[in-house]
Amino acid sequence: MGDAPLLSDVLPDGPPLYLEPRLAPLAAALLEGGAFLHALVDALGSPLNVVLPDQIAENAERFRAVYRRHSLGGRIFFAHKTNRSSALLRRLAATGPGVGVDVASLGELQHALGAGFGPDRIVATGPKDPDFLWLAVLTGVTVNADGAEELDRAAALVRDHGLPRVRVLLRLSDFETGTGVRRLSRRSRFGTPTAALARLLDTAERYRDQLEPVGVAYHLDTTSPDEKATALAGCLRAMEELQKRGFGPRVIDIGGGFGVGYLAHADQWERYTSALTDAVMGRRPPLTWGGHGYGLHAENGTLRGSLGLYPAHREVTGAAYLDELLSRPAPGLDRPLGTLLLESLHDLYTEPGRALADQCGLSLARVLEVRRTDAGETFVRLAMNAGDVSLEDHGVLMDPVLLPRDPTPADTRGPVGVHLMGNLCLEADLITRRTVFLPRLPRPGDLLAFANTAGYCMDFGATRAQQQPVARKVAVHRADDGSWHWCLDEQYWPHTPPGGPQA
Ligand SMILES: *Cc1c(COP(=O)(O)O)cnc(C)c1O
């Protein structure tokens, strides 16, 4: 590596624009022990996914604490689609009756039952294919119904097979303010628009012997607390409609979307996004492959479009976001939403996905090749492809952490800007279209660790394209003496985590 480029070659355009990941203590400690992670990749190959089951238990406890603070009953349902891991699910199953799982396919339902969740701790959400609905109805999980047609099909299964009544939640969408004029929440292709609630209740009334409507639900894919407050207030009104029809509803399910803060430093995020704007406007050299603007472009000297990125630096996320939502005054009323829930004696269901998986895993890739092009760019090719770490797909911009094979390299030349290439013969297979700044040039054999990938980025989009290996997944546990232990994800059970039972 004697011909490694000099700093002046690779950083002609000012200081590096780092986007350093926020790391919780457990993940930070794991990354500090680079030798352990190198040994894992040596044994199991690259890419490799690592999950931290103890972290998800800690995250669930933070959500439980918010329920306690607001004196609310109910349950937290982990949105399974976030991650396929068995270890995370089994660890959650062992946290107690206050935590359940939200499943959105037949496979996820089977997985949840097999991880030890009883039917009362499972909600089935999303549109349901016939076999998924059948197993949901047969096992008696709560069916979060996407619409009237699903009520028809669930009721028919109960009637035709002589099954017990099934608990259903009515998923609503398109919430309006109290005056009913302006639509405030974004449109969703899921759920029944609130304007059609009366007809949905007509349907529910026909099936009194088959279905028990226990409440209403929503899930809004937005970071806006205003929209969520509007939806929650809309649910409180909908509960009154159910009561008027003689049902005994007791649950409001406010879905997920509590968010994650990915970056450690707000100023890095601000500097990066304003530099990206400058680059799009041609005021500085491109910061991306091919001048990609992440939704922004210049038109006759004017900035157009909008940044299509996850707000990677966020102060209030996860359980704290829920706390803040419950503390907000209900739209049109002066009382906090949490108080209204408490006084109405409704149970609160939440379905956090990304927020429960926060800091629960990382994705490792080995550096295969470091190449300098004639055009003066530096390519770092990884034993991983864009599907293995779909940060980019989810609009999350965050630097990987460099874990050198040799922790004390002879020449440390300082920061570099590189392009991260995947292992597919596809022009589009860039791990990110962004120029990534690293504290020094990686070498073949080094590892790049992508932090905080357990939420959607780890396995949602993984494929076997070109017969490249799909990442194996391991569960890692830190023993009381600080030592690290691992097992394959499917081998993990909470009563005997790798390294021995919990103290
Ligand atoms: C995806 C999904 C969630 C989880 O959303 P997050 O943003 O990951 O918290 C919860 N509920 C439903 C119905 C979903 O589709």
Short mmCIF file of C-alpha atoms and ligand atoms in Angstrom, two decimals:
data_model
loop_
_atom_site.label_atom_id
_atom_site.label_comp_id
_atom_site.label_asym_id
_atom_site.label_seq_id
_atom_site.Cartn_x
_atom_site.Cartn_y
_atom_site.Cartn_z
CA MET A 1 0.00 0.00 0.00
CA GLY A 2 3.00 2.28 -0.45
CA ASP A 3 1.19 4.12 -3.24
CA ALA A 4 -1.71 5.23 -1.06
CA PRO A 5 -2.90 8.65 -2.16
CA LEU A 6 -1.84 11.64 -0.16
CA LEU A 7 -4.36 13.72 1.72
CA SER A 8 -3.86 16.61 -0.69
CA ASP A 9 -4.82 14.30 -3.59
CA VAL A 10 -8.03 13.00 -2.18
CA LEU A 11 -9.34 15.97 -0.23
CA PRO A 12 -8.89 18.92 -2.52
CA ASP A 13 -12.20 20.45 -1.47
CA GLY A 14 -11.95 21.28 2.18
CA PRO A 15 -12.25 19.34 5.43
CA PRO A 16 -13.95 15.93 5.50
CA LEU A 17 -17.73 15.97 5.91
CA TYR A 18 -18.17 13.19 8.43
CA LEU A 19 -21.56 11.77 9.41
CA GLU A 20 -20.57 9.82 12.48
CA PRO A 21 -23.08 7.31 13.84
CA ARG A 22 -24.59 7.70 17.27
CA LEU A 23 -23.58 4.68 19.31
CA ALA A 24 -25.21 3.40 22.49
CA PRO A 25 -22.75 2.03 25.08
CA LEU A 26 -23.20 -1.63 24.11
CA ALA A 27 -22.65 -1.04 20.37
CA ALA A 28 -19.75 1.33 21.08
CA ALA A 29 -18.05 -1.23 23.30
CA LEU A 30 -18.54 -3.94 20.67
CA LEU A 31 -16.91 -1.77 17.99
CA GLU A 32 -13.98 -1.03 20.26
CA GLY A 33 -13.27 -4.73 20.44
CA GLY A 34 -12.43 -4.91 16.74
CA ALA A 35 -10.52 -8.21 17.04
CA PHE A 36 -13.69 -10.06 18.12
CA LEU A 37 -15.56 -8.78 15.06
CA HIS A 38 -12.66 -9.66 12.75
CA ALA A 39 -12.68 -13.20 14.16
CA LEU A 40 -16.42 -13.46 13.50
CA VAL A 41 -16.07 -12.38 9.86
CA ASP A 42 -13.08 -14.69 9.40
CA ALA A 43 -15.24 -17.58 10.58
CA LEU A 44 -18.59 -16.72 9.02
CA GLY A 45 -17.78 -14.61 5.99
CA SER A 46 -18.67 -11.20 4.71
CA PRO A 47 -21.18 -9.68 4.85
CA LEU A 48 -22.12 -10.50 8.44
CA ASN A 49 -24.95 -9.17 10.55
CA VAL A 50 -24.66 -8.89 14.32
CA VAL A 51 -27.71 -8.44 16.56
CA LEU A 52 -27.73 -7.44 20.22
CA PRO A 53 -30.77 -9.00 21.91
CA ASP A 54 -30.08 -7.35 25.28
CA GLN A 55 -30.38 -3.94 23.67
CA ILE A 56 -33.90 -4.59 22.37
CA ALA A 57 -34.96 -5.63 25.88
CA GLU A 58 -33.56 -2.33 27.19
CA ASN A 59 -35.40 -0.37 24.48
CA ALA A 60 -38.68 -2.13 25.31
CA GLU A 61 -38.19 -1.22 28.97
CA ARG A 62 -37.84 2.46 27.98
CA PHE A 63 -41.22 2.29 26.25
CA ARG A 64 -42.72 0.52 29.29
CA ALA A 65 -41.42 3.34 31.49
CA VAL A 66 -43.32 5.89 29.38
CA TYR A 67 -46.54 3.90 29.83
CA ARG A 68 -45.93 3.91 33.58
CA ARG A 69 -45.19 7.63 33.64
CA HIS A 70 -48.58 8.30 32.03
CA SER A 71 -50.28 5.56 34.11
CA LEU A 72 -51.44 3.86 30.92
CA GLY A 73 -52.25 0.19 30.45
CA GLY A 74 -51.74 -1.62 27.19
CA ARG A 75 -48.93 -3.15 25.26
CA ILE A 76 -45.93 -2.50 23.01
CA PHE A 77 -45.91 -4.61 19.85
CA PHE A 78 -42.58 -4.88 18.02
CA ALA A 79 -43.15 -4.45 14.27
CA HIS A 80 -41.56 -7.68 13.11
CA LYS A 81 -41.03 -6.55 9.52
CA THR A 82 -38.15 -4.39 10.79
CA ASN A 83 -35.84 -7.41 11.18
CA ARG A 84 -36.08 -11.16 10.55
CA SER A 85 -33.97 -12.08 13.59
CA SER A 86 -35.09 -14.92 15.86
CA ALA A 87 -32.82 -13.76 18.66
CA LEU A 88 -34.42 -10.31 18.87
CA LEU A 89 -37.91 -11.83 18.87
CA ARG A 90 -37.11 -14.49 21.46
CA ARG A 91 -35.44 -11.95 23.73
CA LEU A 92 -38.52 -9.71 23.51
CA ALA A 93 -40.81 -12.65 24.25
CA ALA A 94 -38.92 -13.07 27.53
CA THR A 95 -39.38 -9.44 28.61
CA GLY A 96 -42.87 -10.04 29.98
CA PRO A 97 -46.55 -9.69 29.13
CA GLY A 98 -46.34 -5.95 28.39
CA VAL A 99 -44.46 -6.59 25.16
CA GLY A 100 -45.86 -8.30 22.08
CA VAL A 101 -45.23 -8.47 18.37
CA ASP A 102 -46.93 -7.03 15.30
CA VAL A 103 -46.86 -9.48 12.40
CA ALA A 104 -47.64 -8.72 8.78
CA SER A 105 -47.32 -12.08 7.03
CA LEU A 106 -47.96 -15.79 7.57
CA GLY A 107 -44.24 -16.38 8.07
CA GLU A 108 -43.94 -13.64 10.66
CA LEU A 109 -46.97 -15.01 12.55
CA GLN A 110 -45.47 -18.50 12.60
CA HIS A 111 -42.15 -17.05 13.72
CA ALA A 112 -43.77 -15.08 16.55
CA LEU A 113 -45.72 -18.10 17.82
CA GLY A 114 -42.53 -20.16 17.68
CA ALA A 115 -40.58 -17.53 19.60
CA GLY A 116 -42.98 -17.94 22.52
CA PHE A 117 -45.52 -15.17 22.07
CA GLY A 118 -49.02 -16.31 23.02
CA PRO A 119 -51.92 -15.14 20.82
CA ASP A 120 -52.85 -12.37 23.26
CA ARG A 121 -49.42 -10.83 22.63
CA ILE A 122 -49.72 -10.80 18.84
CA VAL A 123 -51.46 -8.33 16.51
CA ALA A 124 -51.80 -9.16 12.83
CA THR A 125 -51.56 -6.02 10.72
CA GLY A 126 -51.43 -5.13 7.05
CA PRO A 127 -53.51 -6.67 4.25
CA LYS A 128 -53.90 -10.39 4.91
CA ASP A 129 -53.64 -13.18 2.40
CA PRO A 130 -56.01 -16.12 3.05
CA ASP A 131 -53.56 -18.41 4.88
CA PHE A 132 -52.27 -15.60 7.09
CA LEU A 133 -55.82 -14.63 8.05
CA TRP A 134 -56.73 -18.26 8.70
CA LEU A 135 -53.88 -18.87 11.12
CA ALA A 136 -54.52 -15.51 12.81
CA VAL A 137 -58.20 -16.31 13.32
CA LEU A 138 -57.57 -19.92 14.35
CA THR A 139 -54.95 -19.03 16.96
CA GLY A 140 -56.99 -16.07 18.24
CA VAL A 141 -54.50 -13.28 17.75
CA THR A 142 -55.88 -9.75 17.51
CA VAL A 143 -56.67 -8.90 13.91
CA ASN A 144 -55.87 -5.31 13.01
CA ALA A 145 -58.36 -5.15 10.13
CA ASP A 146 -57.40 -3.28 7.02
CA GLY A 147 -61.03 -2.80 5.92
CA ALA A 148 -64.59 -4.10 5.68
CA GLU A 149 -63.65 -6.86 3.26
CA GLU A 150 -61.24 -8.28 5.81
CA LEU A 151 -63.99 -8.27 8.44
CA ASP A 152 -66.17 -10.24 5.99
CA ARG A 153 -63.46 -12.84 5.47
CA ALA A 154 -62.55 -13.14 9.16
CA ALA A 155 -66.21 -13.52 10.15
CA ALA A 156 -66.73 -16.18 7.49
CA LEU A 157 -63.79 -18.21 8.83
CA VAL A 158 -65.15 -18.02 12.39
CA ARG A 159 -68.65 -19.00 11.30
CA ASP A 160 -67.67 -21.77 8.88
CA HIS A 161 -65.25 -23.43 11.28
CA GLY A 162 -67.09 -22.87 14.54
CA LEU A 163 -64.26 -20.82 16.06
CA PRO A 164 -64.41 -18.49 19.07
CA ARG A 165 -65.05 -14.79 18.49
CA VAL A 166 -62.01 -12.95 17.19
CA ARG A 167 -60.74 -9.65 18.60
CA VAL A 168 -60.47 -7.03 15.89
CA LEU A 169 -59.02 -3.55 15.73
CA LEU A 170 -60.41 -1.26 13.05
CA ARG A 171 -57.55 0.42 11.25
CA LEU A 172 -58.45 3.97 10.25
CA SER A 173 -56.78 6.50 7.97
CA ASP A 174 -57.30 9.97 6.50
CA PHE A 175 -58.02 11.72 9.77
CA GLU A 176 -59.67 15.11 9.74
CA THR A 177 -59.69 17.90 12.27
CA GLY A 178 -62.71 18.18 14.56
CA THR A 179 -64.41 20.55 12.15
CA GLY A 180 -64.14 17.90 9.45
CA VAL A 181 -63.00 20.27 6.75
CA ARG A 182 -59.27 20.07 6.27
CA ARG A 183 -57.52 16.76 5.92
CA LEU A 184 -54.43 16.91 8.09
CA SER A 185 -52.96 13.43 8.06
CA ARG A 186 -51.28 12.09 4.97
CA ARG A 187 -53.12 9.65 2.77
CA SER A 188 -52.44 6.00 3.33
CA ARG A 189 -53.22 3.03 1.15
CA PHE A 190 -53.95 1.05 4.30
CA GLY A 191 -56.96 1.26 6.60
CA THR A 192 -60.46 2.70 6.23
CA PRO A 193 -60.84 6.48 5.81
CA THR A 194 -62.48 7.92 8.93
CA ALA A 195 -65.21 9.38 6.71
CA ALA A 196 -66.32 5.78 6.03
CA LEU A 197 -66.33 4.71 9.69
CA ALA A 198 -70.14 4.51 9.90
CA ARG A 199 -70.27 1.97 7.07
CA LEU A 200 -67.43 -0.03 8.61
CA LEU A 201 -69.38 -0.17 11.87
CA ASP A 202 -72.47 -1.35 9.95
CA THR A 203 -70.34 -4.26 8.76
CA ALA A 204 -69.01 -4.94 12.26
CA GLU A 205 -72.56 -4.98 13.64
CA ARG A 206 -73.53 -7.77 11.29
CA TYR A 207 -70.83 -9.96 12.81
CA ARG A 208 -71.49 -9.54 16.52
CA ASP A 209 -71.30 -13.32 17.01
CA GLN A 210 -68.04 -13.69 15.12
CA LEU A 211 -66.03 -10.53 15.76
CA GLU A 212 -65.34 -8.45 18.84
CA PRO A 213 -64.21 -4.93 17.89
CA VAL A 214 -61.85 -4.07 20.75
CA GLY A 215 -60.82 -0.68 19.40
CA VAL A 216 -59.36 1.36 16.61
CA ALA A 217 -55.90 1.73 15.11
CA TYR A 218 -53.73 3.80 12.86
CA HIS A 219 -50.18 3.77 11.60
CA LEU A 220 -48.79 6.90 9.99
CA ASP A 221 -45.44 6.88 8.27
CA THR A 222 -44.53 10.41 9.30
CA THR A 223 -42.20 12.09 11.73
CA SER A 224 -44.73 14.87 12.41
CA PRO A 225 -46.14 14.85 15.95
CA ASP A 226 -48.95 17.18 14.79
CA GLU A 227 -50.26 14.63 12.33
CA LYS A 228 -50.04 11.91 14.95
CA ALA A 229 -51.86 14.02 17.53
CA THR A 230 -54.63 14.66 14.99
CA ALA A 231 -54.92 10.93 14.32
CA LEU A 232 -54.97 10.03 18.02
CA ALA A 233 -57.68 12.62 18.68
CA GLY A 234 -59.58 11.14 15.71
CA CYS A 235 -59.30 7.70 17.32
CA LEU A 236 -60.72 9.03 20.59
CA ARG A 237 -63.76 10.26 18.66
CA ALA A 238 -64.05 6.98 16.78
CA MET A 239 -64.10 5.11 20.12
CA GLU A 240 -67.24 7.06 21.03
CA GLU A 241 -68.85 5.92 17.79
CA LEU A 242 -68.10 2.31 18.70
CA GLN A 243 -69.61 2.83 22.15
CA LYS A 244 -72.76 4.33 20.61
CA ARG A 245 -73.18 1.16 18.58
CA GLY A 246 -73.09 -0.86 21.79
CA PHE A 247 -69.58 -2.24 21.44
CA GLY A 248 -67.22 -2.19 24.40
CA PRO A 249 -64.00 -0.84 22.83
CA ARG A 250 -60.98 -0.50 25.09
CA VAL A 251 -57.88 -0.21 22.88
CA ILE A 252 -56.35 2.55 20.78
CA ASP A 253 -53.45 1.35 18.65
CA ILE A 254 -51.30 4.23 17.45
CA GLY A 255 -48.95 2.16 15.29
CA GLY A 256 -45.24 2.88 14.97
CA GLY A 257 -43.06 5.63 13.60
CA PHE A 258 -41.31 6.84 16.77
CA GLY A 259 -38.06 7.22 14.94
CA VAL A 260 -34.35 6.89 15.48
CA GLY A 261 -31.56 9.43 15.68
CA TYR A 262 -28.78 7.95 13.57
CA LEU A 263 -26.09 10.58 13.87
CA ALA A 264 -24.01 11.57 16.85
CA HIS A 265 -23.60 15.25 15.96
CA ALA A 266 -26.22 17.77 14.83
CA ASP A 267 -23.58 20.10 13.41
CA GLN A 268 -22.19 17.38 11.12
CA TRP A 269 -25.67 16.84 9.69
CA GLU A 270 -26.22 20.56 9.17
CA ARG A 271 -22.83 21.04 7.56
CA TYR A 272 -23.35 18.04 5.30
CA THR A 273 -26.80 19.03 4.07
CA SER A 274 -25.75 22.60 3.35
CA ALA A 275 -22.63 21.36 1.52
CA LEU A 276 -24.88 19.02 -0.49
CA THR A 277 -27.04 21.99 -1.45
CA ASP A 278 -23.91 23.90 -2.49
CA ALA A 279 -22.78 20.93 -4.58
CA VAL A 280 -26.16 20.65 -6.31
CA MET A 281 -26.02 24.38 -7.06
CA GLY A 282 -22.53 23.97 -8.51
CA ARG A 283 -20.94 26.07 -5.80
CA ARG A 284 -18.62 23.24 -4.83
CA PRO A 285 -17.52 19.93 -6.43
CA PRO A 286 -20.03 17.06 -6.27
CA LEU A 287 -20.42 15.17 -2.99
CA THR A 288 -21.99 12.17 -4.68
CA TRP A 289 -21.46 9.70 -7.49
CA GLY A 290 -22.62 11.30 -10.72
CA GLY A 291 -23.73 14.45 -8.95
CA HIS A 292 -26.83 12.76 -7.48
CA GLY A 293 -28.76 15.29 -5.40
CA TYR A 294 -30.95 13.10 -3.12
CA GLY A 295 -34.06 14.81 -4.46
CA LEU A 296 -32.51 18.24 -5.00
CA HIS A 297 -31.58 19.69 -8.35
CA ALA A 298 -30.68 23.06 -9.81
CA GLU A 299 -32.85 24.70 -12.44
CA ASN A 300 -31.56 27.92 -13.99
CA GLY A 301 -29.63 28.72 -10.88
CA THR A 302 -32.51 27.98 -8.51
CA LEU A 303 -32.64 25.07 -6.07
CA ARG A 304 -35.60 22.75 -6.80
CA GLY A 305 -37.03 19.59 -5.32
CA SER A 306 -36.86 18.48 -1.72
CA LEU A 307 -34.35 16.43 0.19
CA GLY A 308 -35.58 12.82 0.12
CA LEU A 309 -33.62 11.71 3.14
CA TYR A 310 -34.39 10.42 6.60
CA PRO A 311 -33.69 13.23 9.08
CA ALA A 312 -30.61 11.44 10.29
CA HIS A 313 -30.02 13.67 13.26
CA ARG A 314 -33.05 13.79 15.54
CA GLU A 315 -33.14 14.85 19.17
CA VAL A 316 -36.44 13.33 20.28
CA THR A 317 -37.03 9.77 19.12
CA GLY A 318 -38.23 6.38 20.33
CA ALA A 319 -39.74 6.25 23.80
CA ALA A 320 -39.06 9.98 24.29
CA TYR A 321 -41.11 10.73 21.17
CA LEU A 322 -44.01 8.71 22.59
CA ASP A 323 -43.66 10.60 25.87
CA GLU A 324 -43.83 13.91 24.03
CA LEU A 325 -46.82 12.84 21.94
CA LEU A 326 -48.76 11.83 25.06
CA SER A 327 -47.85 15.11 26.75
CA ARG A 328 -49.17 17.24 23.86
CA PRO A 329 -52.53 18.92 24.18
CA ALA A 330 -55.13 17.19 22.02
CA PRO A 331 -55.89 19.30 18.92
CA GLY A 332 -58.87 21.53 19.76
CA LEU A 333 -58.73 20.59 23.44
CA ASP A 334 -56.49 21.87 26.18
CA ARG A 335 -55.78 18.54 27.79
CA PRO A 336 -52.83 16.28 27.00
CA LEU A 337 -53.57 13.23 24.86
CA GLY A 338 -52.17 10.95 27.57
CA THR A 339 -54.61 12.36 30.11
CA LEU A 340 -57.55 11.87 27.75
CA LEU A 341 -56.50 8.25 27.22
CA LEU A 342 -56.16 7.70 30.94
CA GLU A 343 -59.54 9.24 31.75
CA SER A 344 -61.30 7.24 29.09
CA LEU A 345 -59.66 4.10 30.54
CA HIS A 346 -58.47 3.06 27.11
CA ASP A 347 -55.44 0.82 26.76
CA LEU A 348 -52.66 2.11 24.53
CA TYR A 349 -51.13 -0.17 21.92
CA THR A 350 -47.99 0.95 20.11
CA GLU A 351 -46.18 -0.82 17.27
CA PRO A 352 -42.64 0.54 17.21
CA GLY A 353 -40.36 -1.04 14.62
CA ARG A 354 -37.32 1.07 13.88
CA ALA A 355 -37.33 2.59 17.39
CA LEU A 356 -37.31 -0.77 19.19
CA ALA A 357 -34.52 -2.00 16.91
CA ASP A 358 -32.45 1.12 17.60
CA GLN A 359 -28.82 0.20 18.36
CA CYS A 360 -29.71 -3.51 18.19
CA GLY A 361 -27.36 -4.52 15.41
CA LEU A 362 -24.66 -3.75 12.92
CA SER A 363 -23.57 -4.98 9.51
CA LEU A 364 -19.96 -5.87 8.75
CA ALA A 365 -18.25 -5.92 5.39
CA ARG A 366 -14.71 -6.82 4.46
CA VAL A 367 -12.73 -4.45 2.24
CA LEU A 368 -11.69 -6.33 -0.91
CA GLU A 369 -9.97 -3.71 -2.97
CA VAL A 370 -8.89 -0.07 -2.77
CA ARG A 371 -8.37 1.51 -6.15
CA ARG A 372 -7.52 4.93 -7.37
CA THR A 373 -8.99 5.90 -10.77
CA ASP A 374 -7.33 8.01 -13.42
CA ALA A 375 -9.96 10.63 -12.72
CA GLY A 376 -8.59 10.88 -9.20
CA GLU A 377 -11.41 9.07 -7.39
CA THR A 378 -10.88 6.38 -4.79
CA PHE A 379 -13.01 3.22 -4.97
CA VAL A 380 -13.35 0.91 -2.00
CA ARG A 381 -14.92 -2.38 -3.04
CA LEU A 382 -16.63 -4.39 -0.31
CA ALA A 383 -17.68 -8.02 0.10
CA MET A 384 -21.28 -6.82 0.43
CA ASN A 385 -23.82 -5.20 -1.87
CA ALA A 386 -26.37 -2.44 -1.58
CA GLY A 387 -29.13 -4.94 -0.70
CA ASP A 388 -27.15 -6.16 2.31
CA VAL A 389 -27.13 -2.77 3.98
CA SER A 390 -30.02 -0.81 2.56
CA LEU A 391 -29.27 2.41 4.44
CA GLU A 392 -29.35 4.25 1.12
CA ASP A 393 -32.72 2.74 0.18
CA HIS A 394 -34.14 4.06 3.42
CA GLY A 395 -32.56 7.46 2.93
CA VAL A 396 -30.24 7.09 5.92
CA LEU A 397 -26.85 8.75 5.44
CA MET A 398 -24.33 7.60 8.03
CA ASP A 399 -20.62 6.76 7.93
CA PRO A 400 -19.36 3.23 8.48
CA VAL A 401 -16.80 2.70 11.23
CA LEU A 402 -13.40 1.53 9.99
CA LEU A 403 -12.07 -1.49 11.88
CA PRO A 404 -8.48 -1.98 10.68
CA ARG A 405 -7.14 -5.50 10.49
CA ASP A 406 -3.86 -4.21 11.86
CA PRO A 407 -4.83 -1.72 14.56
CA THR A 408 -1.49 0.10 14.33
CA PRO A 409 -0.75 0.58 10.63
CA ALA A 410 2.60 2.05 9.71
CA ASP A 411 1.31 4.83 7.53
CA THR A 412 -1.71 6.72 8.68
CA ARG A 413 -2.29 9.38 6.12
CA GLY A 414 -5.39 10.97 7.51
CA PRO A 415 -8.86 11.54 6.10
CA VAL A 416 -9.97 10.41 2.64
CA GLY A 417 -13.11 10.71 0.56
CA VAL A 418 -14.03 7.40 -1.09
CA HIS A 419 -16.81 5.70 -3.05
CA LEU A 420 -18.10 2.45 -1.53
CA MET A 421 -18.71 -0.15 -4.23
CA GLY A 422 -20.67 -3.37 -3.81
CA ASN A 423 -19.88 -6.89 -5.01
CA LEU A 424 -22.34 -7.03 -7.93
CA CYS A 425 -21.43 -6.44 -11.56
CA LEU A 426 -23.96 -3.66 -11.73
CA GLU A 427 -23.22 0.01 -12.21
CA ALA A 428 -25.91 0.82 -9.67
CA ASP A 429 -24.41 -1.36 -6.94
CA LEU A 430 -23.03 1.41 -4.80
CA ILE A 431 -23.38 0.93 -1.07
CA THR A 432 -24.15 4.65 -1.05
CA ARG A 433 -24.10 7.25 -3.82
CA ARG A 434 -22.45 9.60 -1.36
CA THR A 435 -18.73 10.27 -1.19
CA VAL A 436 -17.89 8.80 2.20
CA PHE A 437 -15.20 10.41 4.29
CA LEU A 438 -13.12 8.07 6.39
CA PRO A 439 -10.45 8.96 8.94
CA ARG A 440 -7.88 7.12 6.80
CA LEU A 441 -7.67 5.05 3.68
CA PRO A 442 -8.87 1.48 4.32
CA ARG A 443 -6.78 -1.50 3.23
CA PRO A 444 -7.90 -4.84 1.89
CA GLY A 445 -8.73 -7.03 4.88
CA ASP A 446 -10.04 -4.16 6.99
CA LEU A 447 -13.68 -4.19 8.03
CA LEU A 448 -16.27 -1.49 7.60
CA ALA A 449 -18.95 -1.67 10.28
CA PHE A 450 -22.29 -0.08 9.44
CA ALA A 451 -23.81 0.81 12.78
CA ASN A 452 -27.47 0.68 13.75
CA THR A 453 -28.72 -1.37 10.82
CA ALA A 454 -31.13 -3.63 12.74
CA GLY A 455 -34.10 -1.47 11.73
CA TYR A 456 -34.93 -2.32 8.09
CA CYS A 457 -31.37 -1.93 6.76
CA MET A 458 -29.97 -5.31 7.73
CA ASP A 459 -32.11 -7.88 5.97
CA PHE A 460 -35.19 -6.23 4.47
CA GLY A 461 -33.69 -6.01 0.99
CA ALA A 462 -31.09 -8.77 1.10
CA THR A 463 -31.10 -11.03 -1.97
CA ARG A 464 -28.97 -13.75 -3.48
CA ALA A 465 -28.27 -11.69 -6.58
CA GLN A 466 -25.40 -13.17 -8.60
CA GLN A 467 -25.28 -15.97 -6.02
CA GLN A 468 -23.40 -13.72 -3.66
CA PRO A 469 -23.87 -14.96 -0.10
CA VAL A 470 -26.62 -13.48 2.02
CA ALA A 471 -25.20 -12.33 5.33
CA ARG A 472 -25.29 -14.76 8.20
CA LYS A 473 -26.68 -13.35 11.39
CA VAL A 474 -25.18 -13.82 14.82
CA ALA A 475 -26.48 -12.84 18.25
CA VAL A 476 -23.90 -11.29 20.53
CA HIS A 477 -24.11 -11.13 24.30
CA ARG A 478 -21.80 -9.39 26.73
CA ALA A 479 -21.22 -11.35 29.91
CA ASP A 480 -21.04 -9.65 33.31
CA ASP A 481 -17.24 -9.79 33.22
CA GLY A 482 -17.30 -7.76 29.99
CA SER A 483 -16.37 -10.67 27.73
CA TRP A 484 -18.16 -11.08 24.39
CA HIS A 485 -19.93 -14.25 23.27
CA TRP A 486 -21.82 -15.17 20.13
CA CYS A 487 -24.02 -17.78 18.54
CA LEU A 488 -25.91 -18.07 15.27
CA ASP A 489 -29.12 -16.07 15.42
CA GLU A 490 -31.31 -19.18 15.21
CA GLN A 491 -29.40 -20.82 18.10
CA TYR A 492 -30.11 -18.01 20.52
CA TRP A 493 -32.53 -18.56 23.40
CA PRO A 494 -32.78 -16.07 26.25
CA HIS A 495 -32.54 -18.61 29.07
CA THR A 496 -29.03 -19.53 28.03
CA PRO A 497 -27.51 -16.75 25.94
CA PRO A 498 -24.05 -17.43 24.51
CA GLY A 499 -21.56 -17.18 27.38
CA GLY A 500 -24.06 -18.50 29.93
CA PRO A 501 -27.26 -17.47 31.70
CA GLN A 502 -27.84 -13.89 32.76
CA ALA A 503 -26.92 -12.96 36.30
C1 LIG B 1 -44.08 -0.69 9.49
C2 LIG B 1 -45.16 -0.64 10.49
C3 LIG B 1 -44.86 -0.31 11.82
C4 LIG B 1 -43.48 0.07 12.30
O1 LIG B 1 -43.11 1.34 11.84
P1 LIG B 1 -41.74 2.03 12.37
O2 LIG B 1 -41.68 3.30 11.62
O3 LIG B 1 -40.64 1.10 12.04
O4 LIG B 1 -41.91 2.23 13.83
C5 LIG B 1 -45.89 -0.36 12.74
N1 LIG B 1 -47.16 -0.67 12.38
C6 LIG B 1 -47.49 -0.96 11.09
C7 LIG B 1 -48.88 -1.29 10.76
C8 LIG B 1 -46.50 -0.94 10.11
O5 LIG B 1 -46.83 -1.21 8.84
#
